[in-house]
Coordinates of C-alpha atoms in Angstrom, one line a residue:
Chain A
X1 CA -22.3 10.6 -21.6
X2 CA -22.4 14.0 -20.3
X3 CA -22.1 14.8 -16.4
X4 CA -22.7 18.0 -14.8
X5 CA -22.4 19.0 -11.1
X6 CA -20.9 21.6 -8.7
X7 CA -17.6 21.1 -7.5
X8 CA -15.9 20.1 -4.2
X9 CA -12.3 21.0 -4.3
X10 CA -9.5 19.6 -2.3
X11 CA -5.6 19.6 -2.4
X12 CA -2.9 17.1 -2.9
X13 CA -2.6 13.4 -1.8
X14 CA -6.2 12.8 -0.8
X15 CA -5.5 9.5 0.8
X16 CA -7.8 6.5 1.0
X17 CA -8.0 6.8 4.9
X18 CA -9.3 10.3 4.1
X19 CA -11.8 9.0 1.5
X20 CA -13.0 6.1 3.7
X21 CA -11.4 5.3 7.1
X22 CA -10.3 1.8 7.7
X23 CA -12.7 1.7 10.9
X24 CA -15.6 1.5 8.4
X25 CA -14.1 -1.4 6.2
X26 CA -16.0 -4.0 8.0
X27 CA -19.2 -2.3 6.3
X28 CA -20.2 -4.1 3.1
X29 CA -23.3 -1.9 2.3
X30 CA -22.1 0.9 -0.2
X31 CA -24.9 3.1 1.2
X32 CA -23.5 2.8 4.8
X33 CA -19.9 3.4 3.4
X34 CA -21.1 6.6 1.6
X35 CA -22.3 8.1 4.9
X36 CA -18.6 8.4 6.0
X37 CA -17.1 9.5 2.7
X38 CA -14.2 12.1 3.2
X39 CA -15.3 12.6 6.9
X40 CA -11.8 12.9 8.5
X41 CA -11.0 15.9 6.2
X42 CA -14.3 17.5 5.5
X43 CA -17.0 16.8 7.9
X44 CA -19.7 18.7 6.0
X45 CA -19.1 16.8 2.6
X46 CA -21.8 14.1 2.9
X47 CA -24.3 16.7 4.2
X48 CA -23.5 19.2 1.2
X49 CA -22.8 16.9 -1.7
X50 CA -25.8 16.4 -4.2
X51 CA -26.1 13.9 -6.8
X52 CA -24.0 14.3 -10.0
X53 CA -21.6 16.7 -8.0
X54 CA -17.8 16.4 -8.9
X55 CA -14.9 16.1 -6.8
X56 CA -11.8 18.3 -8.0
X57 CA -8.2 17.6 -6.5
X58 CA -4.6 18.4 -7.3
X59 CA -2.1 15.5 -7.3
X60 CA -2.0 11.8 -6.4
X61 CA -5.7 11.6 -5.6
X62 CA -6.6 8.2 -3.9
X63 CA -3.1 7.4 -2.7
X64 CA -2.6 4.7 0.2
X65 CA -4.4 1.5 0.5
X66 CA -5.8 -0.9 -2.2
X67 CA -9.3 -0.5 -0.6
X68 CA -12.0 -0.6 -3.5
X69 CA -14.3 0.7 -0.9
X70 CA -12.8 4.1 -1.7
X71 CA -14.1 4.7 -5.1
X72 CA -17.2 2.8 -4.0
X73 CA -18.1 5.3 -1.2
X74 CA -17.4 8.3 -3.6
X75 CA -19.7 6.7 -6.4
X76 CA -22.5 5.8 -3.8
X77 CA -22.5 9.2 -2.4
X78 CA -23.5 10.4 -5.6
X79 CA -20.4 11.9 -7.1
X80 CA -20.3 11.7 -11.0
X81 CA -16.7 11.8 -11.6
X82 CA -13.3 13.1 -10.2
X83 CA -11.1 15.4 -11.9
X84 CA -7.5 15.6 -10.7
X85 CA -3.9 16.5 -11.8
X86 CA -3.1 12.8 -11.1
X87 CA -4.4 9.7 -9.5
X88 CA -2.7 7.0 -7.4
X89 CA -2.5 3.8 -9.5
X90 CA -4.6 1.4 -7.3
X91 CA -7.3 3.8 -7.1
X92 CA -7.4 4.4 -10.6
X93 CA -7.6 0.6 -11.5
X94 CA -10.6 0.2 -8.7
X95 CA -12.3 3.2 -10.0
X96 CA -12.5 1.6 -13.5
X97 CA -13.5 -1.6 -12.1
X98 CA -16.5 -0.2 -10.3
X99 CA -17.5 2.4 -12.8
X100 CA -16.4 5.8 -11.2
X101 CA -15.1 8.0 -14.1
X102 CA -11.8 9.7 -13.4
X103 CA -10.3 12.5 -15.6
X104 CA -6.8 13.8 -15.6
X105 CA -6.5 17.7 -16.4
X106 CA -4.1 19.8 -14.7
X107 CA -5.4 23.1 -16.3
X108 CA -9.0 22.3 -15.1
X109 CA -7.9 21.6 -11.8
X110 CA -5.9 25.1 -11.5
X111 CA -8.8 27.0 -13.0
X112 CA -11.8 25.6 -11.0
X113 CA -12.9 26.6 -7.6
X114 CA -15.0 25.2 -5.1
X115 CA -18.7 25.7 -5.9
X116 CA -18.1 26.3 -9.6
X117 CA -20.3 24.0 -12.0
X118 CA -18.6 21.6 -14.4
X119 CA -19.9 19.8 -17.4
X120 CA -17.7 16.8 -18.5
X121 CA -18.1 14.7 -21.7
X122 CA -16.5 11.5 -20.7
X123 CA -16.0 10.0 -24.6
X124 CA -14.2 13.2 -25.5
X125 CA -12.8 14.1 -22.3
X126 CA -14.0 17.8 -22.7
X127 CA -14.4 19.6 -19.4
X128 CA -16.4 22.9 -19.3
X129 CA -16.5 25.2 -16.4
X130 CA -19.7 26.8 -17.0
X131 CA -19.3 29.3 -14.2
X132 CA -16.2 30.6 -15.6
X133 CA -17.0 29.8 -19.2
X134 CA -13.6 27.9 -19.7
X135 CA -13.0 24.6 -21.8
X136 CA -10.4 22.1 -20.9
X137 CA -9.4 18.5 -22.4
X138 CA -8.6 15.6 -20.0
X139 CA -5.8 13.1 -20.9
X140 CA -6.8 10.2 -23.0
X141 CA -7.2 6.7 -21.7
X142 CA -5.0 3.8 -23.2
X143 CA -7.1 1.7 -25.6
X144 CA -7.3 -1.2 -23.3
X145 CA -8.5 0.6 -20.4
X146 CA -11.2 2.3 -22.6
X147 CA -12.5 -1.1 -23.4
X148 CA -12.8 -2.0 -19.7
X149 CA -14.7 1.4 -19.2
X150 CA -16.8 0.7 -21.9
X151 CA -17.7 -2.7 -20.6
X152 CA -18.7 -1.2 -17.3
X153 CA -15.8 -2.6 -15.3
X154 CA -13.5 -5.8 -15.1
X155 CA -16.4 -8.0 -13.9
X156 CA -18.5 -7.2 -16.9
X157 CA -15.6 -7.3 -19.2
X158 CA -14.5 -10.9 -17.9
X159 CA -17.9 -11.9 -18.3
X160 CA -18.3 -11.0 -21.8
X161 CA -14.7 -12.3 -22.7
X162 CA -15.7 -15.7 -21.2
X163 CA -19.2 -16.0 -22.8
X164 CA -17.6 -15.0 -26.3
X165 CA -15.1 -18.0 -25.9
X166 CA -17.8 -20.1 -24.6
Chain B
X1 CA 17.2 -3.4 -26.4
X2 CA 17.9 -4.5 -23.0
X3 CA 15.1 -5.0 -20.4
X4 CA 14.5 -3.8 -16.9
X5 CA 13.7 -6.3 -14.1
X6 CA 9.9 -5.4 -14.6
X7 CA 10.1 -6.0 -18.3
X8 CA 12.0 -9.3 -18.0
X9 CA 9.6 -10.9 -15.6
X10 CA 6.4 -9.7 -17.4
X11 CA 7.8 -10.9 -20.7
X12 CA 8.4 -14.2 -19.2
X13 CA 4.9 -14.3 -17.7
X14 CA 3.1 -13.0 -20.5
X15 CA 4.8 -14.8 -23.2
X16 CA 5.2 -11.6 -25.1
X17 CA 7.9 -8.9 -25.5
X18 CA 6.8 -6.6 -22.7
X19 CA 8.0 -2.9 -23.0
X20 CA 7.5 -0.1 -21.0
X21 CA 4.1 1.7 -21.8
X22 CA 2.7 -1.4 -23.4
X23 CA -0.1 -3.8 -21.8
X24 CA 0.9 -7.3 -20.8
X25 CA -1.6 -10.0 -19.8
X26 CA 0.5 -12.1 -17.4
X27 CA 0.2 -15.4 -15.5
X28 CA -0.3 -14.9 -11.9
X29 CA 1.8 -16.9 -9.4
X30 CA 0.5 -15.9 -6.0
X31 CA -2.9 -13.9 -5.3
X32 CA -4.2 -13.1 -1.9
X33 CA -6.6 -10.8 -0.2
X34 CA -6.9 -9.9 3.4
X35 CA -9.6 -9.5 5.7
X36 CA -10.4 -5.9 5.1
X37 CA -10.5 -6.3 1.1
X38 CA -11.3 -10.1 1.1
X39 CA -15.2 -9.8 1.8
X40 CA -15.8 -7.5 -1.3
X41 CA -13.5 -9.9 -3.4
X42 CA -15.7 -12.8 -2.3
X43 CA -18.7 -11.0 -3.5
X44 CA -17.4 -9.7 -6.6
X45 CA -16.2 -13.4 -7.4
X46 CA -19.5 -14.6 -7.0
X47 CA -21.1 -11.5 -8.7
X48 CA -18.9 -12.5 -11.7
X49 CA -20.2 -16.1 -11.6
X50 CA -16.8 -17.8 -11.0
X51 CA -17.0 -21.2 -9.1
X52 CA -13.4 -22.3 -9.3
X53 CA -9.8 -20.6 -8.2
X54 CA -7.2 -21.3 -10.9
X55 CA -4.5 -22.0 -8.4
X56 CA -5.8 -22.6 -4.9
X57 CA -2.3 -23.7 -3.5
X58 CA -1.1 -20.3 -4.1
X59 CA -4.3 -18.2 -3.5
X60 CA -4.4 -17.1 0.1
X61 CA -7.1 -15.5 2.5
X62 CA -5.3 -13.8 5.2
X63 CA -7.0 -12.9 8.7
X64 CA -4.3 -10.1 9.7
X65 CA -5.9 -6.7 9.8
X66 CA -8.4 -7.2 12.6
X67 CA -7.0 -10.4 14.3
X68 CA -8.4 -11.6 16.6
X69 CA -11.6 -9.7 15.6
X70 CA -12.5 -6.7 17.8
X71 CA -16.2 -6.9 17.0
X72 CA -19.0 -8.9 15.7
X73 CA -19.1 -7.5 12.2
X74 CA -15.6 -8.3 11.5
X75 CA -16.0 -11.8 13.1
X76 CA -18.7 -12.4 10.7
X77 CA -16.3 -11.1 7.8
X78 CA -13.7 -13.8 9.1
X79 CA -16.6 -16.5 9.1
X80 CA -17.1 -15.5 5.4
X81 CA -13.5 -15.9 4.2
X82 CA -13.1 -19.1 6.1
X83 CA -16.4 -20.5 4.3
X84 CA -14.9 -19.4 0.9
X85 CA -11.8 -21.3 1.6
X86 CA -13.6 -24.4 2.6
X87 CA -15.7 -24.0 -0.8
X88 CA -12.9 -23.2 -3.2
X89 CA -9.9 -24.9 -1.5
X90 CA -8.0 -21.7 -1.4
X91 CA -5.4 -21.4 1.7
X92 CA -6.6 -19.8 4.7
X93 CA -4.0 -17.9 7.1
X94 CA -5.7 -18.1 10.6
X95 CA -5.8 -15.2 13.2
X96 CA -2.4 -15.2 14.8
X97 CA -0.4 -16.4 11.8
X98 CA 0.8 -13.0 11.0
X99 CA 0.8 -10.1 8.4
X100 CA 0.1 -11.2 4.8
X101 CA 3.3 -9.8 3.4
X102 CA 5.4 -11.5 5.9
X103 CA 3.8 -14.7 5.2
X104 CA 4.1 -14.2 1.6
X105 CA 7.9 -13.5 1.9
X106 CA 8.3 -16.5 4.2
X107 CA 6.1 -19.2 2.2
X108 CA 5.2 -18.0 -1.1
X109 CA 7.1 -15.5 -3.2
X110 CA 9.9 -16.5 -5.4
X111 CA 12.2 -14.9 -7.9
X112 CA 10.6 -14.1 -11.2
X113 CA 6.9 -14.5 -9.8
X114 CA 4.0 -12.3 -10.5
X115 CA 2.5 -11.6 -6.9
X116 CA -0.8 -9.8 -6.6
X117 CA -2.8 -8.8 -3.5
X118 CA -5.7 -6.7 -2.4
X119 CA -3.4 -4.7 -0.2
X120 CA -1.2 -1.9 -1.5
X121 CA 1.7 -3.3 0.6
X122 CA 2.0 -6.3 -1.7
X123 CA 4.8 -4.6 -3.1
X124 CA 7.0 -6.1 -0.2
X125 CA 7.7 -9.1 -2.4
X126 CA 9.6 -7.1 -4.9
X127 CA 12.4 -7.8 -2.7
X128 CA 12.6 -11.2 -4.2
X129 CA 12.7 -9.9 -7.8
X130 CA 9.1 -10.6 -8.1
X131 CA 6.6 -8.3 -9.9
X132 CA 4.6 -7.8 -6.9
X133 CA 1.7 -5.1 -6.7
X134 CA -1.4 -4.2 -4.9
X135 CA -4.9 -4.1 -6.6
X136 CA -8.5 -3.8 -5.4
X137 CA -10.9 -6.6 -4.5
X138 CA -12.4 -6.8 -7.9
X139 CA -9.0 -7.2 -9.5
X140 CA -7.9 -9.8 -7.3
X141 CA -11.2 -11.9 -7.4
X142 CA -10.6 -12.1 -11.2
X143 CA -6.9 -12.7 -10.8
X144 CA -7.7 -15.9 -8.4
X145 CA -10.3 -17.0 -10.8
X146 CA -8.5 -16.8 -14.1
X147 CA -4.9 -17.1 -13.2
X148 CA -3.9 -14.1 -14.8
X149 CA -4.2 -10.4 -14.8
X150 CA -3.5 -7.4 -16.9
X151 CA -0.6 -4.8 -16.4
X152 CA 0.5 -1.6 -18.1
X153 CA 4.1 -2.3 -18.1
X154 CA 5.7 0.5 -16.2
X155 CA 8.7 2.7 -17.0
X156 CA 11.4 2.2 -14.3
X157 CA 13.4 4.5 -12.1
X158 CA 16.7 3.1 -11.1
X159 CA 17.8 4.0 -7.6
X160 CA 21.4 3.4 -7.2
X161 CA 22.8 3.4 -3.5
X162 CA 26.5 3.2 -2.7
X163 CA 28.4 3.5 0.4
X164 CA 28.1 2.5 4.0
X165 CA 25.5 3.4 6.7
X166 CA 26.5 5.5 9.4
X167 CA 25.9 4.0 12.9
X168 CA 22.3 4.3 13.9
X169 CA 21.2 4.4 10.3
X170 CA 19.0 1.5 8.6
X171 CA 17.3 0.7 5.4
X172 CA 14.1 2.2 6.9
X173 CA 16.0 5.7 7.1
X174 CA 17.0 5.0 3.3
X175 CA 13.5 4.5 2.1
X176 CA 12.3 7.6 4.2
X177 CA 15.0 9.7 2.7
X178 CA 14.1 8.6 -0.8
X179 CA 10.3 9.3 -0.5
X180 CA 11.3 12.7 1.1
X181 CA 13.3 13.6 -1.9
X182 CA 10.9 12.5 -4.6
X183 CA 7.6 12.9 -2.9
X184 CA 4.6 10.9 -2.2
X185 CA 3.6 10.8 -5.8
X186 CA 7.3 11.0 -7.1
X187 CA 7.2 7.4 -8.7
X188 CA 3.4 7.1 -9.5
X189 CA 2.8 4.4 -12.0
X190 CA 6.5 3.4 -12.1
X191 CA 8.7 0.7 -11.0
X192 CA 11.5 1.3 -8.8
X193 CA 14.8 -0.7 -9.1
X194 CA 17.3 -0.7 -6.5
X195 CA 21.0 -1.4 -7.1
X196 CA 24.5 -0.3 -5.9
X197 CA 27.0 -1.7 -3.4
X198 CA 24.7 -0.7 -0.4
X199 CA 21.9 -2.8 -1.7
X200 CA 24.2 -5.6 -2.8
X201 CA 25.3 -5.9 0.9
X202 CA 21.8 -5.4 2.5
X203 CA 19.9 -8.3 4.1
X204 CA 16.6 -9.7 3.0
X205 CA 14.8 -8.1 5.7
X206 CA 16.4 -4.6 4.7
X207 CA 15.4 -5.0 1.3
X208 CA 11.8 -6.1 2.4
X209 CA 11.5 -2.9 4.3
X210 CA 12.5 -0.8 1.3
X211 CA 10.5 -2.8 -1.3
X212 CA 7.5 -2.5 1.2
X213 CA 7.6 1.3 1.1
X214 CA 7.7 1.6 -2.8
X215 CA 3.9 2.3 -3.0
X216 CA 4.6 5.3 -0.6
X217 CA 6.1 7.1 -3.6
X218 CA 3.3 5.8 -5.6
X219 CA 5.3 3.1 -7.3
X220 CA 3.7 0.0 -8.8
X221 CA 6.6 -2.1 -7.5
X222 CA 9.9 -1.8 -6.0
X223 CA 12.3 -4.6 -7.4
X224 CA 15.8 -6.0 -6.4
X225 CA 17.7 -8.4 -8.5
X226 CA 18.2 -11.7 -6.8
X227 CA 21.4 -12.9 -5.6
X228 CA 23.1 -15.1 -2.9
X229 CA 21.3 -13.0 -0.2
X230 CA 17.9 -14.2 -1.7
X231 CA 19.0 -17.7 -2.0
X232 CA 20.1 -17.9 1.4
X233 CA 16.8 -16.5 2.7
X234 CA 15.0 -19.0 0.6
X235 CA 16.9 -21.9 1.9
X236 CA 16.2 -20.7 5.5
X237 CA 12.5 -20.9 4.8
X238 CA 13.0 -24.4 3.3
X239 CA 12.3 -23.0 -0.2
X240 CA 15.9 -23.1 -1.7
X241 CA 14.7 -25.0 -4.9
X242 CA 12.6 -21.8 -5.9
X243 CA 15.5 -19.7 -6.2
X244 CA 16.2 -18.3 -9.8
X245 CA 19.0 -15.7 -10.7
X246 CA 17.3 -12.7 -12.2
X247 CA 19.1 -9.4 -13.2
X248 CA 18.3 -6.4 -15.6
X249 CA 20.2 -6.3 -18.8
X250 CA 23.0 -4.2 -18.8
X251 CA 21.6 -1.9 -21.6
X252 CA 18.0 -1.7 -19.9
X253 CA 16.5 1.5 -20.5
X254 CA 15.5 3.7 -17.3
X255 CA 13.4 6.8 -17.5
X256 CA 15.2 8.3 -14.6
X257 CA 18.4 7.1 -12.5
X258 CA 18.6 8.5 -8.8
X259 CA 21.9 8.1 -7.0
X260 CA 22.1 8.3 -3.3
X261 CA 25.2 8.2 -1.1
X262 CA 24.3 5.9 1.9
X263 CA 26.9 7.5 3.9
X264 CA 25.2 10.9 4.1
X265 CA 21.8 9.6 5.4
X266 CA 21.0 10.3 9.0
X267 CA 18.1 8.9 11.1
X268 CA 14.9 10.2 9.4
X269 CA 11.4 10.6 10.5
X270 CA 8.3 11.2 8.5
X271 CA 6.0 13.8 10.2
X272 CA 2.3 14.0 10.1
X273 CA 0.3 13.4 8.0
X274 CA 2.2 12.4 4.7
X275 CA 5.2 10.1 4.3
X276 CA 7.1 12.5 2.2
X277 CA 7.0 15.1 5.0
X278 CA 10.3 14.0 6.2
X279 CA 12.9 15.6 8.6
X280 CA 15.9 14.4 10.6
X281 CA 15.4 12.9 13.9
X282 CA 17.9 15.2 15.5
X283 CA 16.4 18.4 14.3
X284 CA 12.8 17.6 15.3
X285 CA 12.9 19.6 18.9
X286 CA 10.9 18.2 21.8
X287 CA 8.1 15.9 20.3
X288 CA 6.9 14.1 23.1
X289 CA 5.2 10.6 22.3
X290 CA 2.4 8.8 24.1
X291 CA 3.0 5.6 22.2
X292 CA 5.7 3.6 20.3
X293 CA 4.4 1.2 18.0
X294 CA 7.1 -1.5 16.5
X295 CA 5.9 -4.0 14.1
X296 CA 4.2 -4.3 10.7
X297 CA 5.0 -5.6 7.3
X298 CA 7.6 -2.7 7.2
X299 CA 9.6 -3.3 10.4
X300 CA 8.1 -6.3 12.5
X301 CA 10.9 -8.8 11.6
X302 CA 13.5 -10.6 13.7
X303 CA 16.4 -8.2 12.7
X304 CA 14.1 -5.3 13.7
X305 CA 13.4 -6.6 17.1
X306 CA 17.1 -7.6 17.6
X307 CA 18.0 -3.8 16.9
X308 CA 15.2 -2.7 19.5
X309 CA 16.3 -5.2 22.2
X310 CA 19.9 -4.0 21.8
X311 CA 18.9 -0.5 22.5
X312 CA 16.4 -1.4 25.2
X313 CA 18.3 -3.9 27.1
X314 CA 18.5 -3.0 30.8
X315 CA 16.5 0.2 30.0
X316 CA 12.9 1.0 30.7
X317 CA 10.4 2.7 28.6
X318 CA 9.6 6.3 29.7
X319 CA 6.8 6.4 32.2
X320 CA 4.5 8.4 29.9
X321 CA 5.1 6.2 26.8
X322 CA 3.3 3.0 26.0
X323 CA 5.4 0.5 24.2
X324 CA 3.5 -1.9 21.7
X325 CA 5.3 -4.8 20.1
X326 CA 3.7 -6.9 17.3
X327 CA 5.8 -9.3 15.5
X328 CA 5.0 -9.8 11.8
X329 CA 4.4 -13.4 12.0
X330 CA 4.2 -16.3 14.2
X331 CA 7.6 -17.5 13.2
X332 CA 9.0 -14.0 13.9
X333 CA 7.6 -14.2 17.3
X334 CA 8.8 -17.7 18.0
X335 CA 12.3 -16.8 16.7
X336 CA 12.4 -13.5 19.0
X337 CA 11.3 -15.6 21.9
X338 CA 14.3 -18.2 21.2
X339 CA 16.7 -15.3 20.7
X340 CA 15.6 -13.7 24.0
X341 CA 14.5 -10.4 22.5
X342 CA 11.0 -10.6 23.6
X343 CA 12.2 -11.0 27.2
X344 CA 14.2 -8.0 27.0
X345 CA 11.4 -5.9 25.6
X346 CA 9.1 -7.3 28.3
X347 CA 11.5 -6.4 30.8
X348 CA 11.8 -2.9 29.4
X349 CA 7.9 -2.4 29.8
X350 CA 6.8 -3.5 26.3
X351 CA 3.3 -4.8 25.6
X352 CA 3.5 -8.1 23.3
X353 CA 0.5 -8.3 20.9
X354 CA -0.4 -11.1 18.7
X355 CA 1.3 -11.5 15.1
X356 CA -0.6 -9.5 12.7
X357 CA -1.3 -5.8 11.6
X358 CA -2.2 -4.8 15.3
X359 CA -2.2 -1.0 15.8
X360 CA -1.3 0.0 12.1
X361 CA -4.7 0.3 10.5
X362 CA -6.7 1.8 13.4
X363 CA -9.4 -1.0 13.9
X364 CA -8.1 -2.3 17.0
X365 CA -5.1 -3.0 19.4
X366 CA -3.8 0.7 20.2
X367 CA -6.1 3.2 18.8
X368 CA -4.8 6.8 19.9
X369 CA -6.5 9.1 22.1
X370 CA -7.3 12.8 20.9
X371 CA -4.3 14.8 20.4
X372 CA -1.9 11.9 21.1
X373 CA 1.3 11.3 19.2
X374 CA 2.5 7.8 18.3
X375 CA 6.0 7.1 16.9
X376 CA 5.6 4.0 14.6
X377 CA 7.8 1.8 12.4
X378 CA 5.0 1.3 9.9
X379 CA 4.8 2.7 6.7
X380 CA 1.9 5.2 6.6
X381 CA 1.0 8.2 8.7
X382 CA -2.1 9.5 7.2
X383 CA -4.5 11.4 9.3
X384 CA -6.9 9.2 11.1
X385 CA -4.7 6.1 10.0
X386 CA -4.5 4.8 13.6
X387 CA -8.1 5.1 14.2
X388 CA -8.5 8.8 15.3
X389 CA -8.4 11.8 12.9
X390 CA -7.3 13.8 16.0
X391 CA -4.0 12.3 16.5
X392 CA -0.4 12.4 15.1
X393 CA 1.7 9.7 13.6
X394 CA 5.6 9.9 13.1
X395 CA 7.4 7.1 11.3
X396 CA 10.9 6.0 11.8
X397 CA 13.2 3.0 12.0
X398 CA 12.9 0.4 14.9
X399 CA 16.4 2.0 16.3
X400 CA 14.7 5.3 16.5
X401 CA 11.7 3.9 17.8
X402 CA 13.4 2.2 20.7
X403 CA 15.6 5.2 21.5
X404 CA 12.5 7.4 21.8
X405 CA 10.5 4.9 24.1
X406 CA 13.3 5.3 26.5
X407 CA 13.3 9.2 26.4
X408 CA 9.5 9.7 25.8
X409 CA 10.2 12.0 22.9
X410 CA 11.5 11.5 19.3
X411 CA 15.0 10.7 19.7
X412 CA 18.0 10.2 17.3
X413 CA 19.1 6.8 18.2
X414 CA 22.8 7.9 18.3
X415 CA 21.8 9.8 21.4
X416 CA 21.3 6.7 23.5
X417 CA 23.6 4.1 21.9

């Protein structure tokens, strides 16, 4: 699967309160959540983001709470994937479970600026910055996690396992 | 090859030889959600087509993050969770019972357990020598249904702490000091294992404070070997029979060893807006505070209020500083009343709030105004955490919080005692 979009760039420790503040956690409608995505650190994000755009950030993206609403808000607002130097672990599990692709590549993050266009091939982890004409490769996922991603998240994976046993 | 605590527990619970870097599918002993993450877990449970919970006696729904509910949407969320409890037989911890992690400590977690919760501070139960970690709603929905979950077995950092704390220094200062040293992502995906004579001498309450904040360095879990202190705590909770002695092997392999001399630590504060942005309380200068918040799964326990009451006895809060107190559980509140701490705090001008998360998460009870500054005993000071992105949160120990409530500015507790 090939993804392509323009880049929104952030720094280190973008936490789950920044991605979706707790005051919206009583909202269960993903579209409502998406309206408030990133609002405490970037008030213009929601108005400027287009479908398939890509968030690029440095280290520890998604740190903080276990709220699955965070990757859900990012996915629902239209972001196709997040590229970072590193991700917080609960955020990473949650993103896989709800089908938001994450890619780790320090080089891609260092050499990419806001507004650049990236093309991402999920299977190979190839990241191309078409604005700057540079190519990077993201860190590969462990095999077990790839199976989860390919199944479309934990719920689908579990359903398949249960029906395979059945 | 010897095993670390996390390798030992995951080997036992998976029936395999769990080694750092591998994947283990482990039996889950305790699984829970809270009222922020629970509704989504219920939706995913239904979506996956599950009808039954594997272990309803040790699956819990906690109403603590917005309790009592401040608005109709959250009240409806609470109704949904109550109904799920009726349908499946899982335990419901009602409004007013307290914070999930404290009740898990009092009533559920035991040495050697695997504890998973849809809340990042599930790591708190690592104090019992349990593999305790936070996950999202979907993971917990599946863990409740199947009674198992998957883990990437983490590498371990051993944190060796020796020496005696100076007067005015507490376990909270130690964990803030450590996070300041290694950073908010200093232990991402890793397990922390605490050892050394300072840890051996530390109370369960101190260990719970430290385990609670392991996630603030990115760690998957913060573990302590179980010992007589663990056993005594379990006996006091009426659960002495659940005690098991667990220790790492002498030849366990650690990715990194960090040594800390407890005697060199001073009262430490995390400045806005990250937990690793630490400084010494005495070096902060004149930081005026409009609110002090004492409570939470980090520092809302009986010993914490004992320290605060000791400092505030016969004193008054500063006229410009509100003092909010939220015991971590009904039992803590009850014990603090019996010990006279609550009366002392009331006399000092405190506002006593119901057991629960209270002001910590910014959905009710103590949301900050524009430009206001709060000194909190909680674990997280992210921008907007307490409900207003235009406000500032500092984190510190209950002693520093109590001293600061008197002076109205962030104060090293050694100044007032």
